[in-house]
mmCIF file of C-alpha atoms in Angstrom:
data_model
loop_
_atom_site.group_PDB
_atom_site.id
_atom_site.type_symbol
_atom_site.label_atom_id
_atom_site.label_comp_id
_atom_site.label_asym_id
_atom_site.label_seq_id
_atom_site.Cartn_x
_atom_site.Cartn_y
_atom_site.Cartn_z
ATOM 1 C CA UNK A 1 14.399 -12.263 -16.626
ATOM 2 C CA UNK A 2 17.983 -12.369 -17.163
ATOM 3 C CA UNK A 3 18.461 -8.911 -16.930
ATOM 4 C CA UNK A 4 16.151 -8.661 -13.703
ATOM 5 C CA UNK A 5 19.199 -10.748 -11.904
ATOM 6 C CA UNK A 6 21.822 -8.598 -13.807
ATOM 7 C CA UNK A 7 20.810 -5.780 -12.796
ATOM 8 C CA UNK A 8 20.604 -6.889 -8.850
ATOM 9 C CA UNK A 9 24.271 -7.937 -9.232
ATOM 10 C CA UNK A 10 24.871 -4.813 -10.542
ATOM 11 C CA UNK A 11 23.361 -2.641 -7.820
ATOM 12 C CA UNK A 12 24.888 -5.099 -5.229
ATOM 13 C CA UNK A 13 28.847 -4.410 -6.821
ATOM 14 C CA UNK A 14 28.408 -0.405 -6.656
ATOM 15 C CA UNK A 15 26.949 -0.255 -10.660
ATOM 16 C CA UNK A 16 30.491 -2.045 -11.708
ATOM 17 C CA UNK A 17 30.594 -3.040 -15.012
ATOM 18 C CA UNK A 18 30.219 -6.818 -15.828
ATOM 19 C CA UNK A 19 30.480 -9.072 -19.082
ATOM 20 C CA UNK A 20 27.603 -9.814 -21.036
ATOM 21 C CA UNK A 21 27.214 -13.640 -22.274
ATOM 22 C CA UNK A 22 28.423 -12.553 -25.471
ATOM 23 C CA UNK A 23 31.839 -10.901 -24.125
ATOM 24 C CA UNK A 24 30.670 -6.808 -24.708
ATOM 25 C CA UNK A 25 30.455 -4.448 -21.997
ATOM 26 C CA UNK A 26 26.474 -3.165 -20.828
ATOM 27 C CA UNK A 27 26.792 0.533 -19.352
ATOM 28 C CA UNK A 28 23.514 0.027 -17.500
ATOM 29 C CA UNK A 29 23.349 3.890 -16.835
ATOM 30 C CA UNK A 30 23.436 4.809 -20.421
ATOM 31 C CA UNK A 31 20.144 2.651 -20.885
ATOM 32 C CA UNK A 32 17.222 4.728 -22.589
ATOM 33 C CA UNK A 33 14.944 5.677 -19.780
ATOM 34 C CA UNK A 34 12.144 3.553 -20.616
ATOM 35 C CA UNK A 35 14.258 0.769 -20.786
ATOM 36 C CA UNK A 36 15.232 1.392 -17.259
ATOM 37 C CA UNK A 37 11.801 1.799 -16.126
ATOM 38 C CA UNK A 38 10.410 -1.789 -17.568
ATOM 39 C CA UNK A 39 13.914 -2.954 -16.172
ATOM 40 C CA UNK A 40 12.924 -1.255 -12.450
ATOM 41 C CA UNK A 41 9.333 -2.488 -12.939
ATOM 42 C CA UNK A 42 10.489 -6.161 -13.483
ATOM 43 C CA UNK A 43 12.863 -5.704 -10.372
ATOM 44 C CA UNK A 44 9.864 -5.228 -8.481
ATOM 45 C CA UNK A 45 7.614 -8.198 -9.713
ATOM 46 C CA UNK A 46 10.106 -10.587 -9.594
ATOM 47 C CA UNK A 47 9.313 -12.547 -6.551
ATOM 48 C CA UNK A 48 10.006 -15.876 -5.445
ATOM 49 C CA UNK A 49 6.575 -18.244 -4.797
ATOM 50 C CA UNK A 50 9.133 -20.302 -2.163
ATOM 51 C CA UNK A 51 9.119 -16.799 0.336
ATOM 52 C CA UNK A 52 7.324 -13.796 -1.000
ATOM 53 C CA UNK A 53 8.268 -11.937 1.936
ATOM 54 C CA UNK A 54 11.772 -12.278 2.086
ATOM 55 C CA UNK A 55 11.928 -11.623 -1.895
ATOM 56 C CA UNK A 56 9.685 -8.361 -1.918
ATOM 57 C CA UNK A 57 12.013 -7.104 1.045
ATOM 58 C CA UNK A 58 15.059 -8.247 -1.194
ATOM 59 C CA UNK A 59 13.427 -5.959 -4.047
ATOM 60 C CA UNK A 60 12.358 -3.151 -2.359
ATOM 61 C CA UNK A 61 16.063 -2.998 -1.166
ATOM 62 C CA UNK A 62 17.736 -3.386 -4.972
ATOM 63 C CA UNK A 63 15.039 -0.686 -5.979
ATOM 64 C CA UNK A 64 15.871 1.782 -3.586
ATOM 65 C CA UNK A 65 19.527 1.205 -4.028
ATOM 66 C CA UNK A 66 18.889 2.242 -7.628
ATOM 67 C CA UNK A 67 17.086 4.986 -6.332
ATOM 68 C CA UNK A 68 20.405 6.535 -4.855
ATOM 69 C CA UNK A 69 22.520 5.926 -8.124
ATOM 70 C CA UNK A 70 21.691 9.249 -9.963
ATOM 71 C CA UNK A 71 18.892 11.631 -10.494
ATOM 72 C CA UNK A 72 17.253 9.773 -13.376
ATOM 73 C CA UNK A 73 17.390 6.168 -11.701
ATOM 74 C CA UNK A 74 15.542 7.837 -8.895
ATOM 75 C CA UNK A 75 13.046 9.703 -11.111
ATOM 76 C CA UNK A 76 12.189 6.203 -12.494
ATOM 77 C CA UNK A 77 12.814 3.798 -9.345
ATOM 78 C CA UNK A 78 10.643 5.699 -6.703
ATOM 79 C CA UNK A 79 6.872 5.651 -8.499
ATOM 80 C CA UNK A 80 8.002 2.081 -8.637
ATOM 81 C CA UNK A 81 8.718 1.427 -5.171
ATOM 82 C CA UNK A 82 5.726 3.232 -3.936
ATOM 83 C CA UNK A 83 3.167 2.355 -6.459
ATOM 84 C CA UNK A 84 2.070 -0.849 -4.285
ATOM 85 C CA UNK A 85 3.904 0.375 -0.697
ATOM 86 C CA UNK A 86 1.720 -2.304 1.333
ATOM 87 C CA UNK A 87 1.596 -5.179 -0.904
ATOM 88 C CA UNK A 88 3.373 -7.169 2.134
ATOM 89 C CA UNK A 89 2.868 -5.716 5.861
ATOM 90 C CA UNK A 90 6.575 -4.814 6.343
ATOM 91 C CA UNK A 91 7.639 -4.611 10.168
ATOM 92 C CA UNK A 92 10.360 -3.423 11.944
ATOM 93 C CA UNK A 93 12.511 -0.433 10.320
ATOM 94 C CA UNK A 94 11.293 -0.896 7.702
ATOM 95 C CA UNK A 95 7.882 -0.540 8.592
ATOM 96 C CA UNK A 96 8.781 2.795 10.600
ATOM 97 C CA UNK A 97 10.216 4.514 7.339
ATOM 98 C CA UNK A 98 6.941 3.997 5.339
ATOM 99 C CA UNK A 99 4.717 5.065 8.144
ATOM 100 C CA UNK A 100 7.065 7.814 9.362
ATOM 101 C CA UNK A 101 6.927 9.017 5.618
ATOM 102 C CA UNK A 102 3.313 8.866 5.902
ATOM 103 C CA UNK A 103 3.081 10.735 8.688
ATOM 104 C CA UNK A 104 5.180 13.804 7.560
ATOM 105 C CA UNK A 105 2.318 14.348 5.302
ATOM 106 C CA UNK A 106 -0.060 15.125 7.778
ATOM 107 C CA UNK A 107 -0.823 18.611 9.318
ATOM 108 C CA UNK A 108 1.487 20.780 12.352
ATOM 109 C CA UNK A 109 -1.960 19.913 14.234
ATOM 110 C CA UNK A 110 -2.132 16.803 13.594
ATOM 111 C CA UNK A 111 1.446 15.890 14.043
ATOM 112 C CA UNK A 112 0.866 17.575 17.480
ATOM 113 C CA UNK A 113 -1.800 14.804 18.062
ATOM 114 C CA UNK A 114 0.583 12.592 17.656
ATOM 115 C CA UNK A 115 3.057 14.280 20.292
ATOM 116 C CA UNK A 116 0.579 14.846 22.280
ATOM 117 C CA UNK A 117 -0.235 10.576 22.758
ATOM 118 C CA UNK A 118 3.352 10.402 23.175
ATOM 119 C CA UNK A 119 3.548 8.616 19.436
ATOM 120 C CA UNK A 120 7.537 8.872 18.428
ATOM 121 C CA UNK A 121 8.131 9.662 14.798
ATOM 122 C CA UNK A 122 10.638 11.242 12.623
ATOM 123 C CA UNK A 123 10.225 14.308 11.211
ATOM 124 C CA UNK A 124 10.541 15.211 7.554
ATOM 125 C CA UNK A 125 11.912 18.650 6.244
ATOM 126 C CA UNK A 126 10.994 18.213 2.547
ATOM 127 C CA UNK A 127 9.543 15.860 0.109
ATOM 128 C CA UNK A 128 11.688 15.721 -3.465
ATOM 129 C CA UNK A 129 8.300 13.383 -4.483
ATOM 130 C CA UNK A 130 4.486 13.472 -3.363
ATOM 131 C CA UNK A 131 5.015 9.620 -2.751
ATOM 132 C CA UNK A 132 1.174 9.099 -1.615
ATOM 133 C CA UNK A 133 -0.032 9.836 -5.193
ATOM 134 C CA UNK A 134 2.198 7.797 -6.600
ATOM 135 C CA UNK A 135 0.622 5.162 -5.306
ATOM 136 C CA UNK A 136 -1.456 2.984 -7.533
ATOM 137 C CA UNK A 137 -2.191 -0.438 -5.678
ATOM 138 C CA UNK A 138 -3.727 0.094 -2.053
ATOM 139 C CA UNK A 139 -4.202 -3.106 -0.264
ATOM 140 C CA UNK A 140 -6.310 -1.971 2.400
ATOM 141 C CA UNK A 141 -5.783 -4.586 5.200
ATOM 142 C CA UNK A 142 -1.827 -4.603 5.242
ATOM 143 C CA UNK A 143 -2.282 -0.531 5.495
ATOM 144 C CA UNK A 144 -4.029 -1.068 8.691
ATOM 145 C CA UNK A 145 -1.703 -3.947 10.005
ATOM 146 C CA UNK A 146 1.488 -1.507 9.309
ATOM 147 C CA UNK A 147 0.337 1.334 10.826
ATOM 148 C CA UNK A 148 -0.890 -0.653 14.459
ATOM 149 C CA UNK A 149 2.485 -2.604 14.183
ATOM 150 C CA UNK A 150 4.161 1.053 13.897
ATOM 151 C CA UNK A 151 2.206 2.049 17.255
ATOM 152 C CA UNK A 152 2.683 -0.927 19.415
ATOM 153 C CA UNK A 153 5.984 -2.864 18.642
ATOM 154 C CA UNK A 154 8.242 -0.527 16.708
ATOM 155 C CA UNK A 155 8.875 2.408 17.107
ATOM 156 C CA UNK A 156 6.452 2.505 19.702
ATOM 157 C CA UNK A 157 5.616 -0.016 21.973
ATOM 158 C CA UNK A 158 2.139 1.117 22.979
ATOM 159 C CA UNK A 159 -1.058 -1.463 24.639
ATOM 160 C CA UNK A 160 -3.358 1.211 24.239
ATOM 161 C CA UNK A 161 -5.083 0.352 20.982
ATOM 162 C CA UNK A 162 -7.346 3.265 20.593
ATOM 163 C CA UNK A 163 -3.999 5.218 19.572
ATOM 164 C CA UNK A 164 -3.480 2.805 16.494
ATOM 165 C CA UNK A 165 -7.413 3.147 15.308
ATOM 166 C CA UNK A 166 -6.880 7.294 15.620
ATOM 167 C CA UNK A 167 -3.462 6.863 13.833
ATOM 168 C CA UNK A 168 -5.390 4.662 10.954
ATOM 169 C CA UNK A 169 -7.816 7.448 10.618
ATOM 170 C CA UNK A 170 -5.729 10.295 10.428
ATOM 171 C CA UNK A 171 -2.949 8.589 8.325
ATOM 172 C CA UNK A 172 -5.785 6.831 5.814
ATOM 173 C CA UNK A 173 -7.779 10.372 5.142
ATOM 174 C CA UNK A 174 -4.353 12.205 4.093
ATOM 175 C CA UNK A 175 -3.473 8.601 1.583
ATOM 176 C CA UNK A 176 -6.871 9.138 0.498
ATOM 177 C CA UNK A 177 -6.942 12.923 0.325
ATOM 178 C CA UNK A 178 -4.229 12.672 -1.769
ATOM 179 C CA UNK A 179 -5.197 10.302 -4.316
ATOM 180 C CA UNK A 180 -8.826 12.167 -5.042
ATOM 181 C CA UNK A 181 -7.344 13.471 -8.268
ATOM 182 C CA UNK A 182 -5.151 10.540 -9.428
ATOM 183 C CA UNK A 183 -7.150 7.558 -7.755
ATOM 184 C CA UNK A 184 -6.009 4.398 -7.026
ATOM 185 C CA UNK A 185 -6.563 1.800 -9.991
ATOM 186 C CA UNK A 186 -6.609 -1.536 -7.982
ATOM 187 C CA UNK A 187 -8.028 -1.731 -4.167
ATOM 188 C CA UNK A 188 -7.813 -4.890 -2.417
ATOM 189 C CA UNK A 189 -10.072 -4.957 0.768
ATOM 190 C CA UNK A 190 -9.161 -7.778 2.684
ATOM 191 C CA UNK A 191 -11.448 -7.961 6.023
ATOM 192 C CA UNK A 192 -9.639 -9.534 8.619
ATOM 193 C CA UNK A 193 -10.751 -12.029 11.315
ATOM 194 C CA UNK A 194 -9.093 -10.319 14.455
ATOM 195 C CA UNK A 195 -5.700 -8.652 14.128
ATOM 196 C CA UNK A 196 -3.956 -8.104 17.504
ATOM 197 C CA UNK A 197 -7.176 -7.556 19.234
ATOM 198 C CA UNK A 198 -7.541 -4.593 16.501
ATOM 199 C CA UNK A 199 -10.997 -4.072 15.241
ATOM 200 C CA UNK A 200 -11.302 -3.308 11.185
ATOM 201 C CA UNK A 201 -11.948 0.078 10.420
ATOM 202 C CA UNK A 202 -14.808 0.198 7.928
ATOM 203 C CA UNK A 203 -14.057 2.094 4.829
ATOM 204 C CA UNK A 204 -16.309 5.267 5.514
ATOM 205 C CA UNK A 205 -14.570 6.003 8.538
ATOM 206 C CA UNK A 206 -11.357 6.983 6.520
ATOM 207 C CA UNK A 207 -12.658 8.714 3.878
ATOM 208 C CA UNK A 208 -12.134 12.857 4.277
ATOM 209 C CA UNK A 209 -15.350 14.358 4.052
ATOM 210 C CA UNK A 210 -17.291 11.310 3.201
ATOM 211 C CA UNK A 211 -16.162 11.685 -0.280
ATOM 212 C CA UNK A 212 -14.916 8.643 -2.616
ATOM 213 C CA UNK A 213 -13.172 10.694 -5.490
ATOM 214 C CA UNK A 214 -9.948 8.488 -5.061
ATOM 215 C CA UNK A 215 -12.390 5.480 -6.470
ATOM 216 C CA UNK A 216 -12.902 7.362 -9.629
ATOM 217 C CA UNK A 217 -10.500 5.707 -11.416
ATOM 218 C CA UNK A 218 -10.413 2.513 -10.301
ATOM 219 C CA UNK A 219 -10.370 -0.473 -12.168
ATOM 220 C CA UNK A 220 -9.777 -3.765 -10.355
ATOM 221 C CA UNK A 221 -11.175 -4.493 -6.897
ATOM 222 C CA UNK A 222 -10.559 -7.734 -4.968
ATOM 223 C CA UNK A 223 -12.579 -8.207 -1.997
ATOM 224 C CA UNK A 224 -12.027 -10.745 0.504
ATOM 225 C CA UNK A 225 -14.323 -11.681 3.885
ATOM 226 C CA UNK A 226 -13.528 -14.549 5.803
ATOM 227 C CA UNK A 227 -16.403 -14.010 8.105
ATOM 228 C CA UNK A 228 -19.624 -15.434 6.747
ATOM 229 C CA UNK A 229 -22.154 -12.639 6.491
ATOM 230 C CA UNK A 230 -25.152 -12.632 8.470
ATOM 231 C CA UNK A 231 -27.877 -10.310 10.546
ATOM 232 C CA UNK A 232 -24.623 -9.274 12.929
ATOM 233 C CA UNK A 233 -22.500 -7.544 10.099
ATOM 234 C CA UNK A 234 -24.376 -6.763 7.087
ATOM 235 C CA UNK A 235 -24.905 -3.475 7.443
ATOM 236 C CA UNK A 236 -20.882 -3.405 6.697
ATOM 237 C CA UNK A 237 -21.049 -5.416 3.828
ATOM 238 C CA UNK A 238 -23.754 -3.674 2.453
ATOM 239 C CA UNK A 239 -22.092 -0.094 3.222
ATOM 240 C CA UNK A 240 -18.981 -1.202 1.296
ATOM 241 C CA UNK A 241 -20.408 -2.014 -1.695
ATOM 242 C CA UNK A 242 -23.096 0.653 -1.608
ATOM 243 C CA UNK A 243 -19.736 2.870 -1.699
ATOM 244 C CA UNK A 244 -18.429 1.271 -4.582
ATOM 245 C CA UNK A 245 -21.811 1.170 -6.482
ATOM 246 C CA UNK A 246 -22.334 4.796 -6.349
ATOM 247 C CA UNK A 247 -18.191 6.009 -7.026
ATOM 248 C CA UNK A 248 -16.922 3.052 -9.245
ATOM 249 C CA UNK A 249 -18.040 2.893 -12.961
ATOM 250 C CA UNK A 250 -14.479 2.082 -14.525
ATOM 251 C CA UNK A 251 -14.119 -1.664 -12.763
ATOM 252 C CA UNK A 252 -13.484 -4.624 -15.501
ATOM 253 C CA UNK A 253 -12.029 -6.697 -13.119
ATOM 254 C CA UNK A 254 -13.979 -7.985 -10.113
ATOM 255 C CA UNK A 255 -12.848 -10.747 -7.593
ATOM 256 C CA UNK A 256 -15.570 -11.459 -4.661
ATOM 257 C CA UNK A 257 -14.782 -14.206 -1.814
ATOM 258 C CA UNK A 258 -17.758 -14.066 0.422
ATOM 259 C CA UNK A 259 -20.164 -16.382 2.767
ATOM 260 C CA UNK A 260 -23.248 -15.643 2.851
ATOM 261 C CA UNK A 261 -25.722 -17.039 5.580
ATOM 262 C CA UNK A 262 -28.984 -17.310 4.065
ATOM 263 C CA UNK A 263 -28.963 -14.020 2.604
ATOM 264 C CA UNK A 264 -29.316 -13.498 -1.203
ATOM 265 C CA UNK A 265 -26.691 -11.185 -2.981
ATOM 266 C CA UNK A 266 -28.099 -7.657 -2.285
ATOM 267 C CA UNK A 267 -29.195 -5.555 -5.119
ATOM 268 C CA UNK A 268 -26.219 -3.457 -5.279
ATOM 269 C CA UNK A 269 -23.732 -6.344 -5.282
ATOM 270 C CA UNK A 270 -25.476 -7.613 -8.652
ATOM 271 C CA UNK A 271 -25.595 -4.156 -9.926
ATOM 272 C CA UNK A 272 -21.958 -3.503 -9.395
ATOM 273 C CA UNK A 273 -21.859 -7.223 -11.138
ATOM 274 C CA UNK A 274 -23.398 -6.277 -14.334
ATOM 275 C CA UNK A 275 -22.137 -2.837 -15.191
#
């Protein structure tokens, strides 16, 4: 990991030049490129158990730094940076620049939707990536906790809730939209106990069309529910996994945390289990 913290001084000091341990000089630009990309990928994962927050932020910052070095660094740093964009629910400016990016992505109609509920955003002119299908990781729950903290604290600083659930929709159909070829390879669905006074979006009510082609390809799922399931929300549970059941036949990794009141694990839970 040496290099990991080498490289972080290096983007810190303007790319300067600096001793290695063993007294010769290390022109990190002149690295092969797919040394640079394990080196950008390590970057990344590096994070501290003490505060995972504050050292995710501090690597998203030293990766987009790279990102502005040269055209190659870029190239390599930005699927990096937007493979797992929610893996922590930024906030702030931060938060504004992912969503905002998002948003550009949508349609002249729907950006008027947007203008029309009074919703500030920044517009885009051009995109030198399609960063939504570089993404690889989607963690479902942070996704929806970014975009209401985009609506009602910053930029925005809107009480009327039913603008962040029409933002979620129209924001998670063009991720989604855009991922039916690629497909995301990991999906963590995280169900939330209550968020703000948001209500959870169930999964069909995101996807364009009704159709799951971004689960194609997916190979790890991790699926959390901290309320215990009972006669009041099974239908959901059962929807969710009837989804996956019927779109997911790459999965080799499977983690489940659910309570169950007095309800056996449905059929399509168990099939999902033995494929």
């Amino acid at each position: 990991m040496g290099i990991v913290k080498e490289i972080k001084l290096r983007v810190r000091n303007s790319l300067k030049l600096r001793k290695s341990k063993r007294g010769s000089l290390i022109n990190l630009q002149n690295l092969p490129p797919d040394c640079l990309e394990r080196i950008f990928q390590h970057v990344y994962t590096d994070i501290s158990n003490e505060n995972i927050i504050a050292s995710t932020i501090t690597n998203l910052n030293s990766l987009f730094m790279c990102a502005q070095v040269n055209k190659l660094w870029c190239a390599l740093s930005i699927p990096v940076l937007w493979r797992r964009p929610f893996s922590i629910a930024l906030d702030g400016k931060k938060n504004a620049q992912l969503i905002n990016t998002i948003i550009s992505f949508l349609s002249e109609q729907e950006k008027n939707i947007l203008e029309y509920q009074k919703l500030k955003f920044e517009p885009f002119t051009s995109h030198q990536f399609n960063y939504l299908q570089l993404i690889r990781v989607l963690d479902y729950d942070n996704f929806i906790k970014s975009v209401h903290r985009w609506v009602v604290r910053y930029p925005n600083d809107c009480k009327d809730f039913t603008k962040s659930r029409m933002l979620t929709q129209l924001l998670g159909k063009v991720l989604l939209k855009e991922n039916a070829l690629s497909g995301f390879k990991t999906f963590n669905y995280f169900r939330v106990r209550t968020y703000d006074n948001f209500n959870f979006i169930p999964l069909n009510k995101l996807s364009p069309n009704n159709s799951f082609d971004w689960l194609s390809q997916l190979t790890q799922l991790e699926y959390r529910n901290p309320h215990r399931v009972n006669k009041m929300n099974l239908n959901e549970f059962l929807d969710f996994f009837s989804i996956i059941t019927s779109n997911c036949n790459q999965i080799n990794n499977l983690s489940l945390d659910v309570r169950i009141d007095d309800f056996a694990i449905d059929h399509s839970i168990s099939k999902l289990l033995l494929n």
